JSON list of C-alpha atoms and ligand atoms in Angstrom, two decimals:
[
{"chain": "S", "resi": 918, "resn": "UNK", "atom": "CA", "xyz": [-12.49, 16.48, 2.55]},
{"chain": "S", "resi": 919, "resn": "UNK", "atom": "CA", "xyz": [-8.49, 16.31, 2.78]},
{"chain": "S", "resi": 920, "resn": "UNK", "atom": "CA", "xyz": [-6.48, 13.20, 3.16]},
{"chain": "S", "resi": 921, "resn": "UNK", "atom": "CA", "xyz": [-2.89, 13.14, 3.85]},
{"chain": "S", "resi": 922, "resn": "UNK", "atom": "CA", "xyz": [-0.78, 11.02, 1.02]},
{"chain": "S", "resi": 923, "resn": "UNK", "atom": "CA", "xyz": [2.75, 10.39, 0.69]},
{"chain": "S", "resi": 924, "resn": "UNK", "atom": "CA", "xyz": [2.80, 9.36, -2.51]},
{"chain": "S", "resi": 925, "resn": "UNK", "atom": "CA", "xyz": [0.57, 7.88, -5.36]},
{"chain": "S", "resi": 926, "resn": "UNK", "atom": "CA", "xyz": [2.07, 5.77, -8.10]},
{"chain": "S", "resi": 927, "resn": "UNK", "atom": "CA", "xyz": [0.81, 4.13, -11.33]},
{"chain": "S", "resi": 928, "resn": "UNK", "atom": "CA", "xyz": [1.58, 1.37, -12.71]},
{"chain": "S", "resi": 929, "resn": "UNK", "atom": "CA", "xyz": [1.80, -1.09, -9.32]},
{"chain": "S", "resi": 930, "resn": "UNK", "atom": "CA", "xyz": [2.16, -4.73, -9.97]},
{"chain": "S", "resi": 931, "resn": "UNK", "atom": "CA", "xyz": [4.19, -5.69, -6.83]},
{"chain": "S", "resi": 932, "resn": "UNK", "atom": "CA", "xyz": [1.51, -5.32, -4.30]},
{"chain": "S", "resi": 933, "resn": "UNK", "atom": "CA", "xyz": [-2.05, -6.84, -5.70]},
{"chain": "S", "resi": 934, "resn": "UNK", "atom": "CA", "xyz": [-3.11, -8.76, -8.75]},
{"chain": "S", "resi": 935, "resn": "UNK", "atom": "CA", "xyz": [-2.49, -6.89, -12.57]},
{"chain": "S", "resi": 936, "resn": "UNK", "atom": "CA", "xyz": [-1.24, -3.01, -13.05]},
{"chain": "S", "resi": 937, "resn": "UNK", "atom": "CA", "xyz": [-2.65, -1.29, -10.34]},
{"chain": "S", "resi": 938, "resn": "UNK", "atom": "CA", "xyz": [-3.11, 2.56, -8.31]},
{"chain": "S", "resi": 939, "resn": "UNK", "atom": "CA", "xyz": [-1.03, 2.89, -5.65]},
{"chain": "S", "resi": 940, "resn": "UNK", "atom": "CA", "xyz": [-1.90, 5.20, -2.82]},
{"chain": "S", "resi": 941, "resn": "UNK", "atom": "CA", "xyz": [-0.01, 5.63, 0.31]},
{"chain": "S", "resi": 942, "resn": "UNK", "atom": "CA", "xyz": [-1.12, 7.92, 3.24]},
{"chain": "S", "resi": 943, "resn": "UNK", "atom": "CA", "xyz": [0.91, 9.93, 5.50]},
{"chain": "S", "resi": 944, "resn": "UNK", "atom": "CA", "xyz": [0.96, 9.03, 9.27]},
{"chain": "S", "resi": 945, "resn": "UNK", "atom": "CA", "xyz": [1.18, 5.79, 11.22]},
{"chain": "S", "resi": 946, "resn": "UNK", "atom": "CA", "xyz": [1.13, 5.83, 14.49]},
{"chain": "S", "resi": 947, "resn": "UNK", "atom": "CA", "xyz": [1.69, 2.34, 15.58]},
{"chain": "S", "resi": 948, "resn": "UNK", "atom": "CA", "xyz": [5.93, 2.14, 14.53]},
{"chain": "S", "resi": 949, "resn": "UNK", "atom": "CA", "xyz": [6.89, -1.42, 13.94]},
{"chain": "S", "resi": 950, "resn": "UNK", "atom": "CA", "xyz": [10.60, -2.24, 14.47]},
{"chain": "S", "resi": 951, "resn": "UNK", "atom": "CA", "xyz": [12.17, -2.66, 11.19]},
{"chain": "S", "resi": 952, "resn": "UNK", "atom": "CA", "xyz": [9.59, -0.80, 9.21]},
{"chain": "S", "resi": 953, "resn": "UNK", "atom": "CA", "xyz": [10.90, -0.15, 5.49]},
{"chain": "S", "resi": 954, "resn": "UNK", "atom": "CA", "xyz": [8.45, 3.15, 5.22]},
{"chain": "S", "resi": 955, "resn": "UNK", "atom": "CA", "xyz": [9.47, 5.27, 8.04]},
{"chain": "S", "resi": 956, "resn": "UNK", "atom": "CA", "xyz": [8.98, 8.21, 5.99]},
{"chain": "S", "resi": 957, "resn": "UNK", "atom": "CA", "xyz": [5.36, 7.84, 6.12]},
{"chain": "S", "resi": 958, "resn": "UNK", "atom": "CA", "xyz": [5.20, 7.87, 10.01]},
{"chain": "S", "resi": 959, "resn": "UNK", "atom": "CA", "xyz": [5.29, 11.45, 10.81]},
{"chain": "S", "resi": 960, "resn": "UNK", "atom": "CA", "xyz": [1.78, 12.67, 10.60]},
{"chain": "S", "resi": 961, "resn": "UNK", "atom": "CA", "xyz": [1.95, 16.01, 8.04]},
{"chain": "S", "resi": 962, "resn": "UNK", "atom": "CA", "xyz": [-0.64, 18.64, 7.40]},
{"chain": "S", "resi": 963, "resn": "UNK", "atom": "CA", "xyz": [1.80, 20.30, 4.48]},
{"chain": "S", "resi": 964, "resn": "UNK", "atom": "CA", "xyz": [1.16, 16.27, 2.42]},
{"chain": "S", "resi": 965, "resn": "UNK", "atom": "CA", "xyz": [-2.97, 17.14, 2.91]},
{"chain": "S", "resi": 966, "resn": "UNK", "atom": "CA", "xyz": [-4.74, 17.08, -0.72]},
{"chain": "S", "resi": 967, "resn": "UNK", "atom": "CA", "xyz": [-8.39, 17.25, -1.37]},
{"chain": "S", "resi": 968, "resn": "UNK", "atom": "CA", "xyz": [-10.24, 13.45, -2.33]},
{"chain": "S", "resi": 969, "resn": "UNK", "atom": "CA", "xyz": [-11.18, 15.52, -5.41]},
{"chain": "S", "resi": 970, "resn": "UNK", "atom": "CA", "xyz": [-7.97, 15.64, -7.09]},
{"chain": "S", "resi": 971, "resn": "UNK", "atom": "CA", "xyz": [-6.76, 12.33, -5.86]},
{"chain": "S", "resi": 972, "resn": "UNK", "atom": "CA", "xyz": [-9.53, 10.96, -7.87]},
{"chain": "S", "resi": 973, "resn": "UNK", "atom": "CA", "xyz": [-8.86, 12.98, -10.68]},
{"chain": "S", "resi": 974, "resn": "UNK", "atom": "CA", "xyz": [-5.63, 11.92, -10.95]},
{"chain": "S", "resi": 975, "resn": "UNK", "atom": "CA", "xyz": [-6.75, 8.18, -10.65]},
{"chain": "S", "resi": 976, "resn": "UNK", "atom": "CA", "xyz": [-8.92, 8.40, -13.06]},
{"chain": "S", "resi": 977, "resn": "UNK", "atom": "CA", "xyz": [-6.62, 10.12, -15.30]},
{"chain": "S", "resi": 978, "resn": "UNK", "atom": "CA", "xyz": [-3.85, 7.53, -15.14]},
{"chain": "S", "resi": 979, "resn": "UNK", "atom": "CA", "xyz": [-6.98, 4.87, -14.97]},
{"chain": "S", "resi": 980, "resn": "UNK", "atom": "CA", "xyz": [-7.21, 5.66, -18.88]},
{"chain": "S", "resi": 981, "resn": "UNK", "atom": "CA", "xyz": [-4.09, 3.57, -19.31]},
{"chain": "S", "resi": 982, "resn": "UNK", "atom": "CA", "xyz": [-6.03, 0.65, -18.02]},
{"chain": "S", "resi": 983, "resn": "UNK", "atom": "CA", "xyz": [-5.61, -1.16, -14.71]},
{"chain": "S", "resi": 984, "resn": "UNK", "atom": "CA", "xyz": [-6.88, -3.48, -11.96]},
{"chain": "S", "resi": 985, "resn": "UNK", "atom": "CA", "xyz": [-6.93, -2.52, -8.80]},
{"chain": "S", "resi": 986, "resn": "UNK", "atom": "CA", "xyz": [-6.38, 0.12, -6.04]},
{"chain": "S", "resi": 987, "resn": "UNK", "atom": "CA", "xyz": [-3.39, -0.78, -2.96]},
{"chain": "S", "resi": 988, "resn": "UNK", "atom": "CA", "xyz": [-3.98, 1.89, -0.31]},
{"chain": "S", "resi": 989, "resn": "UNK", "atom": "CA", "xyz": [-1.34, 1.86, 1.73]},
{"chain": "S", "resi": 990, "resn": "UNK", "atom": "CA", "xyz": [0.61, 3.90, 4.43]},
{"chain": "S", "resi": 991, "resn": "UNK", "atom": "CA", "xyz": [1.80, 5.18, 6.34]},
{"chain": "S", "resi": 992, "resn": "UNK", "atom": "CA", "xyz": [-1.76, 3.71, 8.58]},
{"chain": "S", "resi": 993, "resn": "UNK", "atom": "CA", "xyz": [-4.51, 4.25, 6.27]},
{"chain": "S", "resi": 994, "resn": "UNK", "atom": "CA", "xyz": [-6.81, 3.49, 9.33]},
{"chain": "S", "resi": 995, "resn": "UNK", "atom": "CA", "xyz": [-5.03, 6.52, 11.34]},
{"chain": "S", "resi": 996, "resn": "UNK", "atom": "CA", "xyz": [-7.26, 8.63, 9.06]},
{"chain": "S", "resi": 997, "resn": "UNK", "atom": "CA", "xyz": [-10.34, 7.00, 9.03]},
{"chain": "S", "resi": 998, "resn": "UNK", "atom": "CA", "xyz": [-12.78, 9.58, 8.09]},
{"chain": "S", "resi": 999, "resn": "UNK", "atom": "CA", "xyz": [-10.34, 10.29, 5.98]},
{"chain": "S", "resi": 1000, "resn": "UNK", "atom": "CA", "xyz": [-10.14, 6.90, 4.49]},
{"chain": "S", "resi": 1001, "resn": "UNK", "atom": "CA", "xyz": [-13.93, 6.22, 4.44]},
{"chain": "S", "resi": 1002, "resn": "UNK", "atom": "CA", "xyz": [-14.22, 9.33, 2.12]},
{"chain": "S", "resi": 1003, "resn": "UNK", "atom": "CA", "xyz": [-12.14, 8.03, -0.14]},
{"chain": "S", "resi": 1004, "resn": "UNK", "atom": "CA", "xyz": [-13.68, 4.53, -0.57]},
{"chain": "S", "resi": 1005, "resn": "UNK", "atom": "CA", "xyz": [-17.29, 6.49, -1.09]},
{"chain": "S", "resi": 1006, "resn": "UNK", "atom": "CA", "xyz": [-15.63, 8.01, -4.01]},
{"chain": "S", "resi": 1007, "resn": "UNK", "atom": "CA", "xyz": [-13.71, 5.37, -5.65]},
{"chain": "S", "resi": 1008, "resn": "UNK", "atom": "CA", "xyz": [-16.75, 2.94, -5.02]},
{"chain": "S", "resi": 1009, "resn": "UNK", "atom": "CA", "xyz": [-19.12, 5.61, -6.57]},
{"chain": "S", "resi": 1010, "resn": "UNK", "atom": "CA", "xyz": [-16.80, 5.32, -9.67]},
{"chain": "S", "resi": 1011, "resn": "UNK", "atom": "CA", "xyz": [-16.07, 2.03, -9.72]},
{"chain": "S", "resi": 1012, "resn": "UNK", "atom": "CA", "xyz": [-20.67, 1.98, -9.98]},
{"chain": "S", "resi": 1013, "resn": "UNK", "atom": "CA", "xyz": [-20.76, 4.39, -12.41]},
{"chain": "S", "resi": 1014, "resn": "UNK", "atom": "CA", "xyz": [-18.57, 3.37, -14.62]},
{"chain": "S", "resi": 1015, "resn": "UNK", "atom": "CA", "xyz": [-18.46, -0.36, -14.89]},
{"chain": "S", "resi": 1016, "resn": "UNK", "atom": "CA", "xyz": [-14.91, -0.51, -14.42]},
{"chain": "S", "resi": 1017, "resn": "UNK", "atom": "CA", "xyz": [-14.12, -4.11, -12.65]},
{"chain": "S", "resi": 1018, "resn": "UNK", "atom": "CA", "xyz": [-11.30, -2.74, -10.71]},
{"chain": "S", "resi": 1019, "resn": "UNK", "atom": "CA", "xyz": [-10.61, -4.48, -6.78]},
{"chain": "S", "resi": 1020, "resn": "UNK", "atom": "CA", "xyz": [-9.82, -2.90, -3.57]},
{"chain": "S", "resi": 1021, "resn": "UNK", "atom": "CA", "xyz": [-6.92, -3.94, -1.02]},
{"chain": "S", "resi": 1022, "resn": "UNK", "atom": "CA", "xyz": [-5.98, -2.01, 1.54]},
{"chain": "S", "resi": 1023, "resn": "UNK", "atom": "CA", "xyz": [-2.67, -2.77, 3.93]},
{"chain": "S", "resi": 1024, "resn": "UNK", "atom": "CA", "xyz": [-3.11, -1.85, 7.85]},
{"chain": "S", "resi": 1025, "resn": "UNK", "atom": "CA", "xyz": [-0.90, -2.66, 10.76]},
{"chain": "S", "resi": 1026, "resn": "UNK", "atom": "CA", "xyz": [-3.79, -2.83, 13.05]},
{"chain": "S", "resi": 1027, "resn": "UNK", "atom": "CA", "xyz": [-4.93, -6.54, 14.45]},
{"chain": "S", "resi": 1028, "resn": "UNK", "atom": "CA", "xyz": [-7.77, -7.82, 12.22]},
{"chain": "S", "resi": 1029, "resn": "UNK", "atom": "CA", "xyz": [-9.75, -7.79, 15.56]},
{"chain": "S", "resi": 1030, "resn": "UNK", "atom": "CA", "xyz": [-9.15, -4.39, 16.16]},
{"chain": "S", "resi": 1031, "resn": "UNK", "atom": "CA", "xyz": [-10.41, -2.98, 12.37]},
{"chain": "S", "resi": 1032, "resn": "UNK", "atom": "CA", "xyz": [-13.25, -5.36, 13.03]},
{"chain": "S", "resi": 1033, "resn": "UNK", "atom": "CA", "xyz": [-14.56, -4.16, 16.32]},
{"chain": "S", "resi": 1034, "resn": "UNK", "atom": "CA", "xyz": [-13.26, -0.33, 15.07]},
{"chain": "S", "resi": 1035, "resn": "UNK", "atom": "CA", "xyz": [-13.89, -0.03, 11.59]},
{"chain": "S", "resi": 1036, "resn": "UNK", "atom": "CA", "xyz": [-16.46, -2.61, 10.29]},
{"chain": "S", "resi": 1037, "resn": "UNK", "atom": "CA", "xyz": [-17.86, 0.14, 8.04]},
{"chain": "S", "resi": 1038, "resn": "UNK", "atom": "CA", "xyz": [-14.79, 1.21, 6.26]},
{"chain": "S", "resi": 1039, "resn": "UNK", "atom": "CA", "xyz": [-14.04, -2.96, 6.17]},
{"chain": "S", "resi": 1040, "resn": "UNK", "atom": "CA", "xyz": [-17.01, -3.07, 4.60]},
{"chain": "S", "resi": 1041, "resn": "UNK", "atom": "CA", "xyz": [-15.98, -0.45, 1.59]},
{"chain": "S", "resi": 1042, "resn": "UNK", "atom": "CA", "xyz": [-12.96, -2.72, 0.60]},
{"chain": "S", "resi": 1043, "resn": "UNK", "atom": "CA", "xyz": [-12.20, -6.37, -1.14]},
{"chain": "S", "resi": 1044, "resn": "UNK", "atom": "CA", "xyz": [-9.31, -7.42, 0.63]},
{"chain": "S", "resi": 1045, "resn": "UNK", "atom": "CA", "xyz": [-7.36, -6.24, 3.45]},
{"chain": "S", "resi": 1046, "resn": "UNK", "atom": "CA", "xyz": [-3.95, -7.33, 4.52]},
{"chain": "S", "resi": 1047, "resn": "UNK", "atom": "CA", "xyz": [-3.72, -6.48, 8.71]},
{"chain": "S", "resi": 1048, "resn": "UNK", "atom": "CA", "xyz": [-1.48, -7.35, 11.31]},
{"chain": "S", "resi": 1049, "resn": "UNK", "atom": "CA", "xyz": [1.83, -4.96, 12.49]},
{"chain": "S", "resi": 1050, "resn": "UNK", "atom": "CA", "xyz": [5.13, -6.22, 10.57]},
{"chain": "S", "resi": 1051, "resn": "UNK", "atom": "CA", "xyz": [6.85, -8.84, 12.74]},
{"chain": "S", "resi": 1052, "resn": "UNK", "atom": "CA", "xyz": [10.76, -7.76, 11.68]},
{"chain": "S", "resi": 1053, "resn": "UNK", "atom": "CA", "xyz": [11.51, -11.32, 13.99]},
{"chain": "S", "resi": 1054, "resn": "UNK", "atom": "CA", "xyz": [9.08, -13.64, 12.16]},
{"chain": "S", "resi": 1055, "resn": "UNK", "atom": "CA", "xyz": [10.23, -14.53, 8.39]},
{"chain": "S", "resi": 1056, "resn": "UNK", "atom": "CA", "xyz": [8.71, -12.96, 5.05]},
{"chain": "S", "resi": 1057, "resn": "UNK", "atom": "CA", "xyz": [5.38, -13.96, 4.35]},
{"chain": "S", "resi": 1058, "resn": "UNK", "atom": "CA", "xyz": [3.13, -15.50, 1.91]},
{"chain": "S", "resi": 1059, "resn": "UNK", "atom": "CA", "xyz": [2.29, -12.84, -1.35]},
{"chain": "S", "resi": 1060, "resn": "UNK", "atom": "CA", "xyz": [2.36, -9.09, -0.76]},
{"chain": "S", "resi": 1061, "resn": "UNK", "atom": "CA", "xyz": [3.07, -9.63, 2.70]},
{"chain": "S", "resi": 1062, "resn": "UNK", "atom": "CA", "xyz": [6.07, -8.54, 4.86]},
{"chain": "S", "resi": 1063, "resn": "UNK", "atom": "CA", "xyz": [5.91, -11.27, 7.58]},
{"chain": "S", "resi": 1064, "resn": "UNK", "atom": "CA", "xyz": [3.83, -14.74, 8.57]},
{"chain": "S", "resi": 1065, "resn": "UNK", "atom": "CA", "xyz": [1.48, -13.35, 10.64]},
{"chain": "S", "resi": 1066, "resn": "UNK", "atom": "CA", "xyz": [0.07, -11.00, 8.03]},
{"chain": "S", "resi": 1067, "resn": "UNK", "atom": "CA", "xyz": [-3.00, -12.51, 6.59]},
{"chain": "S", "resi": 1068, "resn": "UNK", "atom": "CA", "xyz": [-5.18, -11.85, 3.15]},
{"chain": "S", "resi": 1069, "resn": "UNK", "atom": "CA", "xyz": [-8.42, -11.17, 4.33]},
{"chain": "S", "resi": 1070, "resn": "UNK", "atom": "CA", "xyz": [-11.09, -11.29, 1.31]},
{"chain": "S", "resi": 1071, "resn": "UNK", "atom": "CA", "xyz": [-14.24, -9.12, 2.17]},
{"chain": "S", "resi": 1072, "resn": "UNK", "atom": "CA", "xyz": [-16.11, -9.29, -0.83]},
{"chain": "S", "resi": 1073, "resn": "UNK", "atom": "CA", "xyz": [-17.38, -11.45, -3.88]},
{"chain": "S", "resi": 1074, "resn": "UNK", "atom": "CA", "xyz": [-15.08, -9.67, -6.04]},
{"chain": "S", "resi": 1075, "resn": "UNK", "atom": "CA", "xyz": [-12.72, -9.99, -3.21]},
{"chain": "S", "resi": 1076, "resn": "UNK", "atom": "CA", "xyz": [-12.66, -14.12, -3.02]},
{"chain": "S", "resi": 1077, "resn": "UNK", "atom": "CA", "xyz": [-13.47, -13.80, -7.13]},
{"chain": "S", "resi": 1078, "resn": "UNK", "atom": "CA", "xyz": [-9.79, -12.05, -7.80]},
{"chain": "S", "resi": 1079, "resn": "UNK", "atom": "CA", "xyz": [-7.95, -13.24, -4.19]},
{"chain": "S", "resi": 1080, "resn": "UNK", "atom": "CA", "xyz": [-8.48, -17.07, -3.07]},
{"chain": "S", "resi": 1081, "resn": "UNK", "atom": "CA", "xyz": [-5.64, -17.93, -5.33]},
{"chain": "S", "resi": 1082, "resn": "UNK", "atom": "CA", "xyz": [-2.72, -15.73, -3.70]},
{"chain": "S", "resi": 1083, "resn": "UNK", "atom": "CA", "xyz": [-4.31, -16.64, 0.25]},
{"chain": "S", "resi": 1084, "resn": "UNK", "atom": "CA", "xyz": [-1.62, -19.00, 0.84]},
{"chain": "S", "resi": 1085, "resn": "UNK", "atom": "CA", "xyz": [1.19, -18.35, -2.18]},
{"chain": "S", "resi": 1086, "resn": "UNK", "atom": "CA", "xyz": [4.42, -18.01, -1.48]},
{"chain": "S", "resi": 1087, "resn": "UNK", "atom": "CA", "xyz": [6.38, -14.47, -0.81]},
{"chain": "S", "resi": 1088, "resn": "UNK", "atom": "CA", "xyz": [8.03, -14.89, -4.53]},
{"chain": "S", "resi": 1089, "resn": "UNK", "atom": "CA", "xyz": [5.58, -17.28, -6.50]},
{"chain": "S", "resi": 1090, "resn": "UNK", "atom": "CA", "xyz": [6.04, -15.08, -9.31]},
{"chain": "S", "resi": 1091, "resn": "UNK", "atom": "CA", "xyz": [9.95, -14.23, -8.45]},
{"chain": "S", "resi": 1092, "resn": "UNK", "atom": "CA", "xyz": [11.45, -11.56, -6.47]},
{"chain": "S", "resi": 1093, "resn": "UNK", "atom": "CA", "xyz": [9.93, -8.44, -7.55]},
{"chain": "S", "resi": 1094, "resn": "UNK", "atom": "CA", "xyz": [10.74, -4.71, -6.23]},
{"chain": "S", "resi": 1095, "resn": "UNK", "atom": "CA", "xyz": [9.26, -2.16, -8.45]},
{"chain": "S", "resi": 1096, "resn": "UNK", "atom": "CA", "xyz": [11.72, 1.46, -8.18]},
{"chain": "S", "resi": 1097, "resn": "UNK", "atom": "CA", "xyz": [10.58, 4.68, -9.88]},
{"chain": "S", "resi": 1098, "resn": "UNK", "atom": "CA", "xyz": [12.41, 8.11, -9.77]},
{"chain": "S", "resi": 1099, "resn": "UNK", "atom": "CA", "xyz": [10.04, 11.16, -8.96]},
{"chain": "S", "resi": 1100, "resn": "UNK", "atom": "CA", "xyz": [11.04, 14.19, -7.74]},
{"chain": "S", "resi": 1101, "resn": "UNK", "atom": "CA", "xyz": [15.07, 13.38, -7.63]},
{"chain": "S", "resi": 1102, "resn": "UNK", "atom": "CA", "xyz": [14.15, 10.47, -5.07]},
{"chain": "S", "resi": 1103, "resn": "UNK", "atom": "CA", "xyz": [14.22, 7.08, -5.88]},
{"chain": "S", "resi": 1104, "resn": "UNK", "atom": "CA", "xyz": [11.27, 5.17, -4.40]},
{"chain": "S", "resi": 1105, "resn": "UNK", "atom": "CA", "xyz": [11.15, 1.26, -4.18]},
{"chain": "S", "resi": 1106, "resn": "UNK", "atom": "CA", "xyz": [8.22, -0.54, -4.36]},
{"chain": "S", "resi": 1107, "resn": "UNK", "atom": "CA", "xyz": [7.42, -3.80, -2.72]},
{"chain": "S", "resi": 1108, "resn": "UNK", "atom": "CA", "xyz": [7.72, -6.23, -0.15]},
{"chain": "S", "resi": 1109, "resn": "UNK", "atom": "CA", "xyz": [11.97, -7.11, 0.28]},
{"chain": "S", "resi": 1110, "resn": "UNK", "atom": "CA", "xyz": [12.89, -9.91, 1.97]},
{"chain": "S", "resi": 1111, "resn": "UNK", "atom": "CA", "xyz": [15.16, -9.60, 5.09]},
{"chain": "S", "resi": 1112, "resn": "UNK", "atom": "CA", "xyz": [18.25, -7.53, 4.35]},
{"chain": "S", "resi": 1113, "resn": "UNK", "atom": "CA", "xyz": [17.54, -6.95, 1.06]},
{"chain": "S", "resi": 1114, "resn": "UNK", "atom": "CA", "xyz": [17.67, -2.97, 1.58]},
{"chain": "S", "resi": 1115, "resn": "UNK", "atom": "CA", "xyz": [21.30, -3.10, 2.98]},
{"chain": "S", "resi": 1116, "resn": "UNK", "atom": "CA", "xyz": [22.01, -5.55, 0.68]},
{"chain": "S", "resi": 1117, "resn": "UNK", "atom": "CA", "xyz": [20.95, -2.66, -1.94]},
{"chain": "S", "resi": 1118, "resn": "UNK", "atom": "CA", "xyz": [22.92, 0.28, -0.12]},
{"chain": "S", "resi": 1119, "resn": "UNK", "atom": "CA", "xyz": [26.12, -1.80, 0.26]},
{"chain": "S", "resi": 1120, "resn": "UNK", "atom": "CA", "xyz": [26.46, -2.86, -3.76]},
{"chain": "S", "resi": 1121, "resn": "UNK", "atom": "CA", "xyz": [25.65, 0.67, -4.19]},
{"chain": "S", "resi": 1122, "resn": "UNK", "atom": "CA", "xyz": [28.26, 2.06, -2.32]},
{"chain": "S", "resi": 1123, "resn": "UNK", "atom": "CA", "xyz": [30.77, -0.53, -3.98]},
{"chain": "S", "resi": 1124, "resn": "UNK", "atom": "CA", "xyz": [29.75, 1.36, -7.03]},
{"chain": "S", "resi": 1125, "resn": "UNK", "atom": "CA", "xyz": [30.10, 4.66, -5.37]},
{"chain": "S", "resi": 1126, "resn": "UNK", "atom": "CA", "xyz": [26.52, 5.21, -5.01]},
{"chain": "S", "resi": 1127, "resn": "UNK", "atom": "CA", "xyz": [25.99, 6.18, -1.36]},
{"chain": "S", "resi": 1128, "resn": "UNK", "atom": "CA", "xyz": [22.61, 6.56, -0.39]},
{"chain": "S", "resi": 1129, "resn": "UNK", "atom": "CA", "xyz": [22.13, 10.33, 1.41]},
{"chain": "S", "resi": 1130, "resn": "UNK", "atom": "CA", "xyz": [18.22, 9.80, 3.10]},
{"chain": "S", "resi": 1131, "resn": "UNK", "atom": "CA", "xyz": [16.60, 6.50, 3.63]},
{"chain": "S", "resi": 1132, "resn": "UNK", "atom": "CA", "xyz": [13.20, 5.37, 4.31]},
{"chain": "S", "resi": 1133, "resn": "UNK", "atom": "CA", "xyz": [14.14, 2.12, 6.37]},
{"chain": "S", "resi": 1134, "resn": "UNK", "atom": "CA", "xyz": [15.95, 3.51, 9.51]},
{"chain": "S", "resi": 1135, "resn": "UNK", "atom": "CA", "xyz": [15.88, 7.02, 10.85]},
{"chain": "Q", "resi": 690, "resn": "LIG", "atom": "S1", "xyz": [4.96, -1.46, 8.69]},
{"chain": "Q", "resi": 690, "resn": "LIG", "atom": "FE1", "xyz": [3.11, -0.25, 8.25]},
{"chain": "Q", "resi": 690, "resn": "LIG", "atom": "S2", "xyz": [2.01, -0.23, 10.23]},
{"chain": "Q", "resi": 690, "resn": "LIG", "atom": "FE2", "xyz": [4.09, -0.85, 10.68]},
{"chain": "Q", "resi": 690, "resn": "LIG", "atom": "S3", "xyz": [5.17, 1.08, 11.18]},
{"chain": "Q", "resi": 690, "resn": "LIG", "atom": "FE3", "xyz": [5.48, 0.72, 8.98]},
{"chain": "Q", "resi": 690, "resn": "LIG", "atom": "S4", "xyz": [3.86, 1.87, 8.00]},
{"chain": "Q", "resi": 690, "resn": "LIG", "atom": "FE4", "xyz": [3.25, 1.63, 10.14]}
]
């Protein structure tokens, strides 16, 4: 089976506990105002790969030792066959090889919603972080982009590695915002605070560093 990915990253330590696989899918359908990942919105058959070599290449980076898988989007629950594939896989790993490695996947779907919808796939994960961004509500706690976003734990090894960050602050371990350089872009990682992107663009431009295609407006 395909799934559609924007990009996959390795190490991630800005979004979960410890070094951790970063997967975000391509599509979202539900377009918060002020979303910081717009590139991910448009749904794209050309960013289709087969599970298969995702997990190949998870498992390949996995050698360098990590924690955790983020899944995020893009909506990872627009492709939810999709997405339950996936979560087989990894989980079939994760079994067969002993590795103690969590799952947390992002959505901007009401907790409600995933649970009426999707109680299977919910079922498949550790901890989920739901709710749309609210660009009028401040940042939130941890690995969240605004208060109403929630950590949900959904497993033992969910509340095990979780029930600590449930109600930390946004920057109990300081303001962090990962940025890597693939493919002559320049991708940042993490949650910013408020501004913090044109905050970014304008010292940039000071240095005469003007930013040509951005991910945060369209
Ligand atoms: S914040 Fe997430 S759910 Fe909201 S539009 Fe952006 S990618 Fe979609």
């Amino acid at each position: 089976m395909k799934i559609a990915v924007n990009k996959a990253h390795f190490p991630v330590t800005v979004l979960g506990p410890g070094r951790r696989i970063g997967i975000w899918l391509q599509g979202c359908s539900i377009r918060c105002k002020g979303c910081i990942s717009q590139d991910t919105w448009e749904a794209d058959p050309n960013r289709e790969m087969e599970i298969d070599q995702l997990l190949d290449w998870c498992r390949q980076v996995a050698q360098n030792g990590f924690n955790g898988i983020t899944i995020s989007g893009g909506e990872p629950f627009d492709q939810p066959q999709a997405l339950s594939a996936l979560l087989d896989e990894l989980l079939q790993w994760r079994n067969r090889s002993g590795l103690d490695f969590d799952i947390l996947c992002y959505s901007g779907y009401p907790l409600a919603t995933l649970q009426s919808r999707h109680h299977g796939i919910l079922s498949k994960l550790d901890a989920l972080i739901p709710e749309p961004y609210a660009d009028a509500l401040p940042l939130g706690n941890m690995w969240r982009g605004s208060l109403n976003q929630k950590l949900v734990l959904l497993s033992a090894r969910g509340r095990r590695r979780y029930t600590q960050y449930v109600d930390a602050p946004a920057h109990a371990v300081g303001k962090r915002i990962q940025a890597s350089v693939e493919q002559g872009r320049v991708w940042y990682i993490g949650i910013p605070d408020r501004g913090d992107m044109e905050a970014l663009e304008k010292r940039c431009a000071e240095q005469g560093v003007r930013f040509s295609d951005v991910s945060w407006r369209q």
